[in-house]
XYZ file of C-alpha atoms in Angstrom:
750
model
C 16.474 60.028 -80.733
C 18.298 63.306 -80.179
C 17.942 66.110 -77.672
C 15.398 68.802 -78.562
C 17.097 71.860 -80.123
C 20.421 70.017 -80.424
C 22.313 70.528 -83.685
C 20.945 67.313 -85.326
C 17.400 68.191 -84.226
C 17.455 71.758 -85.587
C 19.225 70.701 -88.793
C 16.612 68.006 -89.305
C 13.749 70.464 -88.936
C 15.374 72.958 -91.293
C 16.117 70.324 -93.929
C 12.510 69.114 -93.785
C 11.164 72.708 -93.814
C 9.526 72.112 -90.435
C 8.893 74.972 -88.030
C 11.015 75.163 -84.890
C 9.018 75.510 -81.687
C 10.753 76.624 -78.486
C 8.756 75.492 -75.412
C 11.251 76.929 -72.871
C 11.292 80.508 -71.624
C 14.305 82.646 -70.684
C 14.381 81.161 -67.160
C 14.594 77.564 -68.414
C 10.950 76.822 -67.542
C 8.549 74.939 -69.810
C 5.829 77.133 -71.362
C 2.215 76.259 -72.141
C 3.447 74.684 -75.399
C 4.207 71.634 -73.234
C 1.042 71.696 -71.190
C 1.834 68.626 -69.050
C 5.011 70.262 -67.707
C 4.165 73.961 -67.971
C 5.830 75.946 -65.191
C 8.375 73.214 -64.430
C 12.128 73.908 -64.718
C 13.835 71.672 -67.277
C 16.216 70.162 -64.694
C 13.307 69.397 -62.342
C 11.243 67.671 -65.001
C 13.307 64.490 -65.478
C 11.430 62.282 -63.003
C 8.057 63.699 -64.136
C 8.855 62.897 -67.767
C 9.790 59.314 -66.857
C 6.549 58.896 -64.873
C 4.569 60.427 -67.753
C 6.034 57.928 -70.226
C 5.507 54.948 -67.876
C 1.847 55.845 -67.372
C 1.352 55.732 -71.125
C 3.318 52.520 -71.649
C 5.986 54.329 -73.693
C 8.949 53.787 -71.352
C 11.462 51.127 -72.358
C 14.211 51.096 -69.740
C 15.791 53.067 -66.893
C 19.575 53.005 -66.453
C 22.346 55.251 -65.151
C 25.564 55.920 -67.006
C 28.371 58.498 -66.947
C 28.715 60.818 -69.912
C 30.039 64.271 -70.765
C 27.646 67.180 -70.451
C 28.048 70.839 -71.443
C 28.701 73.309 -68.615
C 29.356 77.032 -68.511
C 33.150 77.418 -68.594
C 32.997 80.262 -66.065
C 30.469 79.067 -63.479
C 30.247 75.307 -64.122
C 26.476 75.703 -64.455
C 24.880 72.915 -66.589
C 23.596 74.139 -69.959
C 20.741 73.201 -72.292
C 20.084 73.622 -75.983
C 17.425 76.249 -76.719
C 16.342 77.405 -80.153
C 16.524 81.193 -80.599
C 15.858 83.443 -83.587
C 19.079 84.879 -84.972
C 20.632 86.928 -87.776
C 23.006 85.014 -90.046
C 25.764 85.581 -92.586
C 25.511 83.009 -95.377
C 29.138 81.931 -95.041
C 28.593 78.719 -96.992
C 28.500 80.833 -100.168
C 32.065 82.006 -99.389
C 33.417 78.545 -98.565
C 35.209 77.757 -101.823
C 36.798 81.192 -102.079
C 37.948 81.072 -98.444
C 39.588 77.706 -99.074
C 41.406 79.168 -102.086
C 42.628 82.211 -100.146
C 43.777 79.994 -97.271
C 46.395 78.443 -99.574
C 48.163 81.802 -99.783
C 48.675 82.230 -96.039
C 51.913 81.233 -94.320
C 50.719 79.317 -91.257
C 53.086 78.471 -88.396
C 53.072 75.562 -87.873
C 52.374 74.923 -91.560
C 50.137 71.912 -90.902
C 47.430 74.331 -89.705
C 46.780 75.337 -93.327
C 45.374 71.961 -94.313
C 44.831 70.726 -90.754
C 42.942 72.662 -88.085
C 42.019 75.637 -90.253
C 41.633 73.822 -93.543
C 39.389 71.153 -91.991
C 37.352 73.838 -90.236
C 36.724 75.592 -93.559
C 35.625 72.312 -95.115
C 32.835 72.020 -92.540
C 31.786 75.662 -92.139
C 28.149 76.599 -91.551
C 26.288 79.854 -91.879
C 27.328 82.200 -89.075
C 24.860 83.419 -86.442
C 26.107 86.947 -85.812
C 23.511 88.077 -83.234
C 23.347 87.511 -79.477
C 20.611 87.995 -76.864
C 22.596 90.177 -74.500
C 22.455 93.756 -73.296
C 26.112 94.720 -73.660
C 27.665 94.732 -77.099
C 27.541 96.471 -80.455
C 23.852 96.773 -81.400
C 22.753 95.043 -84.584
C 22.032 98.059 -86.870
C 18.702 96.733 -88.120
C 15.291 98.414 -87.667
C 12.167 96.343 -88.279
C 8.487 97.195 -88.571
C 6.496 96.259 -85.452
C 3.427 95.438 -87.543
C 3.690 92.290 -89.698
C 0.937 93.655 -91.962
C 3.396 96.309 -93.129
C 6.752 94.496 -93.222
C 9.882 96.577 -93.660
C 13.581 96.187 -92.683
C 16.140 99.008 -92.684
C 19.883 98.268 -92.320
C 22.172 101.193 -91.431
C 25.880 101.395 -92.236
C 26.864 104.793 -90.842
C 25.787 107.629 -88.579
C 26.172 110.413 -91.132
C 25.714 110.230 -94.874
C 29.300 109.712 -96.064
C 29.053 107.120 -98.804
C 26.266 107.211 -101.393
C 25.371 103.539 -101.066
C 25.341 103.417 -97.256
C 22.165 104.220 -95.311
C 22.813 106.800 -92.549
C 21.068 106.927 -89.146
C 20.985 110.705 -88.815
C 19.019 111.019 -92.064
C 16.129 109.108 -90.482
C 16.468 109.805 -86.748
C 18.333 113.113 -86.405
C 21.475 113.738 -84.310
C 22.913 110.646 -82.576
C 24.573 111.006 -79.155
C 25.231 107.374 -78.195
C 25.203 104.191 -80.266
C 24.893 101.856 -77.265
C 21.912 100.374 -75.521
C 19.578 101.589 -74.119
C 19.929 104.913 -75.966
C 19.942 103.504 -79.465
C 16.793 101.495 -78.689
C 14.986 104.818 -78.167
C 15.489 105.680 -81.847
C 12.014 104.971 -83.250
C 10.297 106.377 -86.345
C 7.062 105.698 -88.255
C 7.140 102.961 -90.848
C 7.224 104.721 -94.254
C 5.433 101.740 -95.817
C 2.406 102.012 -93.482
C -0.144 104.495 -94.888
C -1.959 104.586 -91.556
C 1.185 105.860 -89.789
C 0.543 103.578 -86.795
C 3.306 101.005 -87.176
C 6.814 101.976 -86.065
C 10.355 101.049 -87.085
C 12.103 99.680 -83.995
C 15.608 98.320 -83.611
C 15.802 94.563 -83.222
C 16.894 93.743 -79.621
C 20.008 91.773 -80.587
C 23.658 92.769 -80.264
C 26.453 91.538 -82.503
C 28.519 88.462 -81.721
C 31.753 89.816 -80.212
C 33.648 87.745 -82.782
C 32.015 89.841 -85.500
C 33.619 92.898 -83.916
C 36.961 91.065 -83.670
C 36.741 90.052 -87.301
C 36.089 93.689 -88.234
C 39.276 94.838 -86.512
C 41.440 95.474 -89.624
C 39.107 98.105 -91.059
C 37.106 99.160 -87.996
C 40.197 100.301 -86.077
C 40.907 102.989 -88.698
C 37.200 103.780 -89.392
C 37.478 102.549 -92.963
C 35.867 103.299 -95.446
C 34.786 106.614 -93.909
C 38.326 107.695 -93.028
C 41.968 106.671 -93.555
C 41.268 104.902 -96.837
C 44.864 105.177 -98.050
C 46.299 104.072 -94.686
C 44.112 100.981 -94.627
C 44.778 99.961 -98.218
C 48.550 100.323 -97.702
C 48.532 98.040 -94.665
C 45.966 95.403 -95.578
C 46.371 92.446 -95.523
C 48.420 92.466 -92.314
C 51.961 91.093 -92.556
C 51.692 89.171 -89.303
C 49.223 87.990 -86.697
C 49.477 85.618 -83.733
C 47.094 84.028 -81.266
C 46.240 80.719 -79.603
C 45.841 77.867 -82.091
C 42.183 77.392 -81.093
C 41.484 80.753 -82.800
C 41.355 78.790 -86.041
C 37.684 78.499 -85.032
C 37.494 82.017 -83.575
C 39.366 85.174 -84.460
C 41.350 83.807 -87.408
C 38.126 82.427 -88.847
C 35.992 85.569 -88.431
C 38.788 87.701 -89.874
C 38.786 85.371 -92.858
C 35.003 85.467 -93.304
C 34.714 89.250 -93.319
C 37.901 89.789 -95.328
C 36.758 87.335 -97.984
C 33.194 88.672 -98.091
C 34.154 92.366 -98.201
C 37.573 92.507 -99.866
C 37.990 89.104 -101.537
C 41.403 88.831 -99.819
C 42.946 86.883 -97.009
C 43.278 89.143 -93.937
C 46.924 88.342 -93.086
C 50.048 87.061 -94.808
C 51.570 85.079 -91.913
C 50.028 83.650 -88.786
C 51.738 82.088 -85.760
C 49.400 79.741 -83.921
C 50.846 79.345 -80.454
C 50.029 76.652 -77.951
C 49.051 76.936 -74.318
C 50.775 76.521 -70.947
C 49.458 73.650 -68.846
C 50.114 72.698 -65.253
C 52.232 69.674 -64.450
C 49.116 67.449 -64.619
C 48.341 68.675 -68.136
C 45.396 70.914 -67.182
C 44.929 74.415 -68.589
C 45.880 77.211 -66.222
C 42.822 78.906 -64.726
C 41.805 81.158 -61.853
C 39.191 78.624 -60.817
C 41.730 75.830 -60.370
C 44.388 78.213 -58.979
C 47.012 76.103 -60.756
C 49.093 78.915 -62.193
C 52.122 80.949 -61.203
C 51.401 84.546 -60.271
C 52.745 86.542 -63.254
C 54.010 89.344 -61.013
C 55.880 86.790 -58.911
C 57.389 85.313 -62.099
C 58.560 88.762 -63.180
C 60.024 89.407 -59.731
C 61.839 86.056 -59.466
C 62.961 85.468 -63.039
C 62.326 88.674 -64.995
C 59.943 89.285 -67.876
C 62.663 88.484 -70.425
C 63.110 84.973 -69.024
C 59.405 84.230 -69.365
C 59.240 85.756 -72.825
C 62.262 83.874 -74.176
C 61.067 80.625 -72.605
C 57.768 80.920 -74.492
C 59.422 81.961 -77.772
C 61.961 79.128 -77.695
C 59.545 76.401 -76.570
C 56.999 74.284 -78.409
C 54.362 76.880 -77.462
C 55.563 79.108 -80.326
C 54.755 76.366 -82.844
C 51.319 75.394 -81.580
C 52.383 72.838 -78.963
C 51.564 72.769 -75.268
C 54.028 73.273 -72.413
C 53.870 71.796 -68.913
C 54.874 74.306 -66.223
C 55.422 73.328 -62.605
C 54.691 75.606 -59.667
C 58.408 76.296 -59.250
C 58.730 77.564 -62.832
C 61.783 75.399 -63.531
C 61.778 75.967 -67.305
C 61.734 79.741 -66.734
C 64.520 79.403 -64.169
C 66.569 77.477 -66.754
C 66.230 80.311 -69.274
C 67.332 82.825 -66.653
C 70.383 80.688 -65.864
C 71.349 79.603 -69.377
C 70.306 82.584 -71.519
C 69.622 85.830 -69.668
C 72.416 85.711 -67.090
C 75.178 84.770 -69.583
C 74.181 87.671 -71.837
C 74.175 90.019 -68.863
C 77.535 88.622 -67.729
C 79.129 89.503 -71.061
C 77.902 93.080 -70.678
C 78.956 93.197 -67.018
C 82.429 91.858 -67.874
C 82.932 94.672 -70.344
C 81.693 97.458 -68.076
C 83.711 96.327 -65.026
C 87.067 96.319 -66.825
C 86.415 99.222 -69.210
C 85.503 101.430 -66.251
C 88.518 100.205 -64.256
C 90.858 100.868 -67.193
C 89.053 104.132 -68.061
C 88.834 103.003 -71.673
C 86.220 104.427 -74.030
C 85.709 101.771 -76.696
C 84.360 102.414 -80.176
C 82.155 100.524 -82.617
C 84.263 99.022 -85.394
C 83.082 99.428 -88.981
C 85.056 96.483 -90.362
C 87.450 93.679 -89.406
C 90.365 95.392 -91.103
C 93.330 96.139 -88.867
C 92.536 93.416 -86.330
C 95.380 90.979 -85.713
C 94.012 88.624 -83.103
C 92.194 85.623 -84.568
C 89.767 85.600 -81.627
C 88.571 89.120 -82.497
C 88.086 88.233 -86.149
C 86.281 85.058 -85.167
C 83.720 86.565 -82.778
C 82.931 89.476 -85.108
C 82.410 87.055 -87.981
C 80.134 84.971 -85.743
C 78.241 88.114 -84.764
C 77.520 88.876 -88.412
C 76.620 85.223 -88.922
C 74.122 85.562 -86.057
C 72.527 88.559 -87.759
C 72.148 86.556 -90.950
C 70.851 83.471 -89.095
C 68.139 85.417 -87.264
C 67.144 87.252 -90.441
C 66.976 83.976 -92.354
C 64.842 82.427 -89.624
C 62.426 85.346 -89.468
C 62.257 86.460 -93.107
C 60.556 84.757 -96.030
C 63.248 83.406 -98.328
C 63.267 80.719 -100.985
C 62.779 77.296 -99.464
C 62.046 78.645 -95.992
C 58.901 80.153 -94.469
C 59.232 83.227 -92.201
C 58.878 83.482 -88.439
C 60.818 80.396 -87.410
C 61.133 81.814 -83.904
C 62.585 78.693 -82.307
C 65.396 78.632 -84.885
C 66.158 82.297 -84.216
C 66.225 81.668 -80.448
C 68.578 78.724 -80.946
C 70.968 80.948 -82.933
C 70.945 83.544 -80.127
C 71.727 80.950 -77.454
C 74.520 79.416 -79.529
C 76.131 82.796 -80.135
C 75.889 83.726 -76.452
C 77.717 80.494 -75.635
C 80.480 81.296 -78.131
C 80.769 84.840 -76.789
C 80.979 83.895 -73.105
C 82.478 80.424 -73.020
C 84.886 80.848 -75.888
C 85.746 84.450 -76.746
C 85.586 86.155 -73.339
C 87.004 83.175 -71.462
C 89.898 82.825 -73.894
C 90.582 86.589 -74.005
C 90.360 87.461 -70.312
C 94.090 87.989 -69.963
C 94.000 90.549 -72.774
C 91.525 92.619 -70.746
C 93.537 92.041 -67.557
C 96.814 93.217 -69.090
C 98.375 96.046 -67.066
C 99.706 97.913 -70.104
C 97.327 99.587 -72.543
C 98.604 97.936 -75.697
C 96.902 97.938 -79.082
C 95.912 94.326 -78.453
C 94.061 95.410 -75.315
C 92.267 98.217 -77.185
C 91.347 95.749 -79.946
C 89.805 93.411 -77.364
C 87.708 96.227 -75.861
C 86.613 97.541 -79.275
C 85.721 94.045 -80.425
C 83.566 93.247 -77.390
C 81.964 96.693 -77.524
C 81.099 96.176 -81.198
C 79.695 92.718 -80.523
C 77.445 94.088 -77.759
C 76.342 96.901 -80.076
C 75.072 94.459 -82.674
C 74.003 91.730 -80.249
C 71.723 94.073 -78.285
C 69.931 95.016 -81.521
C 69.552 91.399 -82.623
C 68.063 90.223 -79.323
C 65.801 93.277 -78.870
C 62.632 91.574 -80.207
C 63.322 88.462 -78.121
C 64.756 89.956 -74.907
C 63.506 93.561 -74.908
C 64.446 94.558 -71.357
C 68.002 93.265 -71.122
C 68.747 94.544 -74.641
C 67.517 97.999 -73.637
C 69.618 97.936 -70.446
C 72.748 97.019 -72.428
C 72.009 99.647 -75.068
C 71.553 102.423 -72.528
C 74.374 101.210 -70.286
C 76.963 101.290 -73.083
C 75.763 104.662 -74.410
C 76.142 103.855 -78.092
C 75.112 107.427 -78.950
C 72.764 106.231 -81.655
C 68.993 106.040 -81.131
C 67.820 106.797 -77.589
C 66.360 103.283 -77.373
C 67.466 100.009 -78.909
C 63.858 99.554 -79.994
C 64.122 102.674 -82.144
C 67.218 101.377 -83.936
C 67.151 99.306 -87.119
C 67.894 95.614 -87.169
C 71.551 95.217 -88.232
C 72.533 94.584 -91.836
C 73.965 91.065 -92.230
C 77.346 92.264 -93.496
C 77.694 95.548 -91.659
C 81.295 94.656 -90.766
C 82.295 93.803 -94.336
C 83.211 90.178 -93.678
C 85.571 88.823 -96.333
C 86.418 85.299 -97.479
C 89.515 85.242 -95.264
C 87.324 85.873 -92.224
C 85.031 83.010 -93.205
C 88.099 80.763 -93.456
C 89.224 82.009 -90.031
C 85.843 81.063 -88.553
C 86.007 77.615 -90.164
C 89.463 77.041 -88.672
C 88.234 78.183 -85.269
C 85.270 75.819 -85.456
C 87.701 72.997 -86.245
C 89.774 74.002 -83.206
C 86.655 74.012 -81.012
C 85.687 70.549 -82.252
C 89.169 69.203 -81.526
C 89.072 70.685 -78.032
C 85.621 69.284 -77.384
C 86.697 65.717 -78.209
C 89.966 66.019 -76.312
C 88.154 67.369 -73.237
C 85.798 64.394 -73.360
C 88.831 62.120 -73.492
C 90.318 63.828 -70.437
C 87.043 63.484 -68.551
C 86.824 59.775 -69.307
C 90.231 59.259 -67.676
C 89.647 61.730 -64.823
C 92.361 64.071 -66.065
C 90.922 67.413 -64.903
C 91.476 70.355 -67.220
C 93.501 72.250 -64.582
C 96.100 69.445 -64.673
C 98.609 70.159 -67.481
C 99.589 67.292 -69.777
C 102.906 66.948 -71.547
C 101.737 66.312 -75.098
C 98.922 65.527 -77.491
C 99.028 64.066 -81.005
C 96.582 64.697 -83.817
C 96.632 62.125 -86.618
C 95.024 63.843 -89.593
C 92.606 61.944 -91.803
C 91.531 63.368 -95.154
C 91.275 66.990 -93.930
C 93.378 69.611 -95.701
C 92.273 72.352 -93.292
C 93.596 70.371 -90.327
C 96.844 69.454 -92.117
C 97.567 73.119 -92.835
C 96.224 74.568 -89.582
C 98.250 77.730 -88.821
C 100.347 77.922 -85.661
C 98.145 80.539 -83.979
C 95.239 78.077 -84.003
C 97.447 75.312 -82.653
C 98.375 77.643 -79.812
C 94.697 78.046 -78.983
C 94.422 74.247 -78.752
C 97.420 74.049 -76.430
C 96.077 76.774 -74.179
C 92.498 75.511 -74.125
C 93.458 71.913 -73.356
C 96.326 72.818 -71.004
C 98.809 70.831 -73.108
C 102.524 71.590 -73.374
C 103.178 70.197 -76.869
C 101.050 69.456 -79.911
C 102.296 66.989 -82.521
C 100.633 66.693 -85.949
C 100.890 63.294 -87.689
C 99.749 61.949 -91.039
C 99.488 58.175 -90.655
C 96.139 57.717 -88.943
C 96.447 53.921 -89.140
C 99.140 54.043 -86.465
C 96.422 54.687 -83.881
C 93.221 53.507 -85.599
C 91.787 51.089 -88.111
C 88.957 51.394 -90.584
C 85.729 49.569 -89.856
C 83.792 48.901 -93.064
C 80.106 47.950 -92.941
C 78.080 47.165 -96.057
C 74.375 47.892 -96.382
C 73.336 44.299 -97.054
C 69.575 45.020 -97.317
C 70.310 47.293 -100.297
C 72.961 45.026 -101.804
C 70.673 42.015 -101.380
C 68.260 43.664 -103.790
C 70.898 44.767 -106.309
C 73.337 41.824 -106.392
C 71.892 39.033 -104.212
C 73.955 36.355 -105.978
C 77.259 38.064 -105.049
C 76.763 38.424 -101.288
C 78.681 35.221 -100.413
C 81.678 36.365 -102.476
C 81.664 39.868 -100.994
C 81.751 38.976 -97.288
C 85.271 37.372 -97.314
C 86.654 40.398 -99.189
C 85.295 42.754 -96.514
C 86.863 40.672 -93.746
C 90.178 40.583 -95.596
C 90.172 44.374 -95.961
C 90.602 44.195 -99.737
C 89.057 47.581 -100.562
C 89.887 51.192 -101.302
C 88.060 54.520 -101.420
C 87.693 56.131 -104.833
C 87.932 59.906 -105.460
C 84.246 59.842 -106.411
C 83.339 58.813 -102.868
C 82.490 55.306 -103.974
C 84.055 52.124 -102.586
C 86.015 49.609 -104.619
C 86.035 46.102 -103.133
C 88.336 43.355 -104.450
C 91.750 43.195 -106.122
C 93.300 42.480 -109.501
C 93.063 38.750 -108.696
C 89.398 38.931 -107.797
C 86.305 40.385 -109.339
C 85.970 44.013 -108.306
C 82.774 45.528 -106.963
C 81.903 49.230 -106.867
C 79.524 50.418 -104.155
C 77.637 53.704 -103.955
C 77.883 55.912 -100.854
C 74.501 54.709 -99.540
C 75.590 51.058 -99.803
C 78.305 51.209 -97.149
C 79.489 53.095 -94.078
C 83.035 53.676 -92.907
C 84.272 54.595 -89.442
C 87.606 54.894 -87.682
C 88.098 52.701 -84.598
C 90.898 53.675 -82.214
C 93.470 51.172 -80.955
C 94.370 53.098 -77.774
C 92.122 54.006 -74.829
C 93.750 57.459 -74.739
C 92.672 58.158 -78.320
C 89.355 59.170 -79.874
C 88.088 60.266 -83.314
C 87.656 63.975 -84.111
C 84.295 64.724 -85.703
C 83.933 68.123 -87.366
C 81.065 69.221 -89.625
C 79.757 65.661 -89.549
C 83.006 64.152 -90.848
C 85.839 62.249 -89.161
C 88.903 64.445 -89.696
C 91.456 62.701 -87.507
C 92.357 60.995 -84.256
C 93.442 62.799 -81.091
C 95.709 61.020 -78.612
C 96.732 62.400 -75.210
C 99.762 61.440 -73.122
C 98.512 60.692 -69.573
C 101.945 60.511 -67.910
C 102.405 63.194 -65.226
C 105.818 64.489 -64.180
C 106.389 66.312 -60.883
C 106.531 69.678 -62.648
C 103.175 68.991 -64.272
C 101.679 67.948 -60.927
C 102.918 71.135 -59.234
C 101.435 73.313 -61.966
C 98.149 71.448 -61.593
C 98.096 72.209 -57.858
C 98.741 75.895 -58.587
C 95.835 75.989 -61.008
C 93.613 74.369 -58.374
C 94.531 77.143 -55.950
C 93.535 79.722 -58.584
C 90.171 77.994 -58.850
C 89.703 77.998 -55.059
C 90.397 81.737 -54.937
C 88.008 82.498 -57.796
C 85.266 80.365 -56.247
C 85.851 82.110 -52.928
C 85.553 85.476 -54.644
C 82.192 84.425 -56.068
C 81.113 82.961 -52.705
C 81.879 86.277 -50.991
C 80.165 88.246 -53.791
C 83.385 90.053 -54.726
C 84.089 91.228 -58.253
C 87.467 90.868 -59.937
C 88.624 94.267 -58.687
C 87.398 94.063 -55.097
C 89.706 91.385 -53.708
C 92.382 92.950 -51.481
C 94.272 90.090 -49.824
C 94.570 86.312 -49.958
C 96.322 84.136 -47.380
C 97.066 80.470 -48.011
C 98.003 77.983 -45.252
C 99.024 74.439 -46.082
C 100.484 71.487 -44.247
C 101.371 69.695 -47.496
C 104.932 70.237 -48.730
C 104.016 69.580 -52.361
C 101.273 72.228 -52.240
C 103.676 74.716 -50.661
C 106.260 73.951 -53.331
C 103.656 74.543 -56.033
C 102.746 77.973 -54.599
C 106.411 78.889 -54.272
C 107.109 78.001 -57.899
C 103.905 79.372 -59.429
C 103.294 82.452 -57.251
C 103.432 84.933 -60.137
C 101.020 82.809 -62.184
C 98.524 82.634 -59.307
C 98.638 86.409 -58.764
C 98.215 87.141 -62.462
C 95.240 84.812 -62.852
C 93.489 86.240 -59.784
C 94.547 89.888 -60.288
C 96.313 89.981 -56.907
C 99.147 92.345 -56.135
C 100.283 90.284 -53.130
C 99.819 86.691 -52.008
C 100.610 85.534 -48.472
C 101.274 81.843 -47.868
C 103.036 79.578 -45.370
C 103.744 75.923 -44.593
C 102.422 74.757 -41.201
C 102.407 71.566 -39.232
C 98.642 71.699 -38.895
C 95.848 73.884 -40.273
C 92.955 72.256 -38.411
C 92.098 75.358 -36.372
C 93.491 77.975 -38.740
C 91.697 81.324 -38.417
C 92.323 84.918 -39.502
C 90.595 87.960 -38.074
C 88.740 89.956 -40.748
C 89.156 87.237 -43.383
C 86.707 84.700 -44.817
C 87.739 81.059 -45.087
C 86.750 79.687 -48.494
C 88.159 76.121 -48.560
C 87.440 72.931 -46.634
C 90.438 70.888 -47.812
C 92.204 68.917 -45.044
C 95.670 70.133 -46.050
C 94.797 73.589 -47.421
C 93.112 76.709 -45.990
C 92.526 79.849 -48.085
C 91.355 83.130 -46.536
C 89.958 86.095 -48.484
C 89.644 89.709 -47.482
C 87.531 92.078 -49.593
């Protein structure tokens, strides 16, 4: 059995050419067609139906069980199936062509093509385009009210514009309003009735709103009555995006009408995004009140943070995202993406205004001497290319890979803030206006010029603020400017090599910093020396001195020693892929194992491995049949991995002399002052005085020796300090205490 008027019931009647009788009126009450229950509401009839069946001996069993039941998604009112007359589009005739056209659409994610949308097309049914409502676009069909004189008129326009389109004003005169109830007043005699008594009246239905949505591409420009050239130039659309469930809604109706009318797919690329859920995995809704107030989100985190979070998350590729009431994922974007970008802009404006320097946009890398400038400008152009490659359609890659583009933006922001600006601060802080200082300003200004244009589609508000704040004297808005050309700065091969060397330096520093952390050797504590044992890496062997100086400065090391013999600090660990070798040479496995243990092998120029010696049988192994790794012999050593390859071993000297310890203390004091400046909300130019009290002789000695260094790093003109017997109750009127160390008190005055 199946429910009356359910899909199986109606389909069964249609397939058997049986008439469909609807015994329920508009109020959900049984009509006289069901005489035993006439006048009874369907939900009140359950017990009466059971009693009726029992009285006739037709009842088998009564039981209660839990099951799903359809409810109105707005009001939670239970629903019933009810057969209604309707107007249909015979979509099944378009099925094969729609499936063909679907193959030409770039879906994101691409599994939608053969998945959600492709499967939906495989099971499509004829489309009921009419609805029994008052509001909506009226179905433009007039029908004779006398079945003895049947006639149907379908109208396609108000005025006679196209020769093959029937016009309303030809039959009814001037039209003032196409909506109900006015259009329902348009009545005329049936031309096919010789008696003149029957009338042509509009059918009461309105169009399914999805029919209107599917008509959007041509209806919005009033095609074909107007703007024919405009429409044909812009159809199909390059891009469309909506919730992934629209594979059964808007995307589908666009496809139906586009295929039926134009024999084309309606769009070239489609991003099917996912949906935000609450922390329990439920959809956000007003009824459940389980969502963050959007205005509160904008106030707390900014619209850019929300936008970038959505673009860079699984939502942009059709996945779902859990969002807690605190909006932690949005907060993370504000902290890790938006604020760093703003900080780079703020850094520039603070010092450029203080120095009264008007920077300019560079048109090439020529004339720059500092490797940091060349590096960040190369990386800026690389960012442009990366975002273009992610968003454009190129060979082997579909367009609109938004997550990849967002990743490139975040990575560049990290390089800009945590590498370039951090490493070049002293160039901006220099008291004399040297060419090197101008180069630093021009470089950062140029980077912000291009960076603001790249991030404009992803972070529209902060990019606009940067654009207007730096007064680039180009377009009045960043959103009116063109996306940058990928080689606008004329990057040459030498600049690519410079960037490769810098990446190698960054990889070395990353591994060495990890080594320091393992042994609790804080970065502010200078070390005497570090050795790099090079392994099969020509770029590292020939690394120019200026890059080595970056390593020394970044790692706070006094001396860097380059060595060739990597086996002094490491040994090679060879592992064979025995599952593969067991298939190729199973009879040789027992002979091979002792040779591996004895280390009787060598690497061939081809990348293959030769195992054995002149006295033994030699075996040649392909790259997939073995793996090789360097194992260090010393706890203060670790491998350097760059571009996926082991390029050497780094070894640090942990021994600390008194001079090194004193310098480390001085650097700690610099950190305390900078943290205090941030704590007191003071910028780099607002700090007037700093007083340091200590009861530790070693700390006092460090300040005495490194006073000039401390003042330079903190941009102080004077530094007051003294050695005391006790600092327990140390206070200073008008100053703020910013340390809680037992032997050190630092006071700031803004």
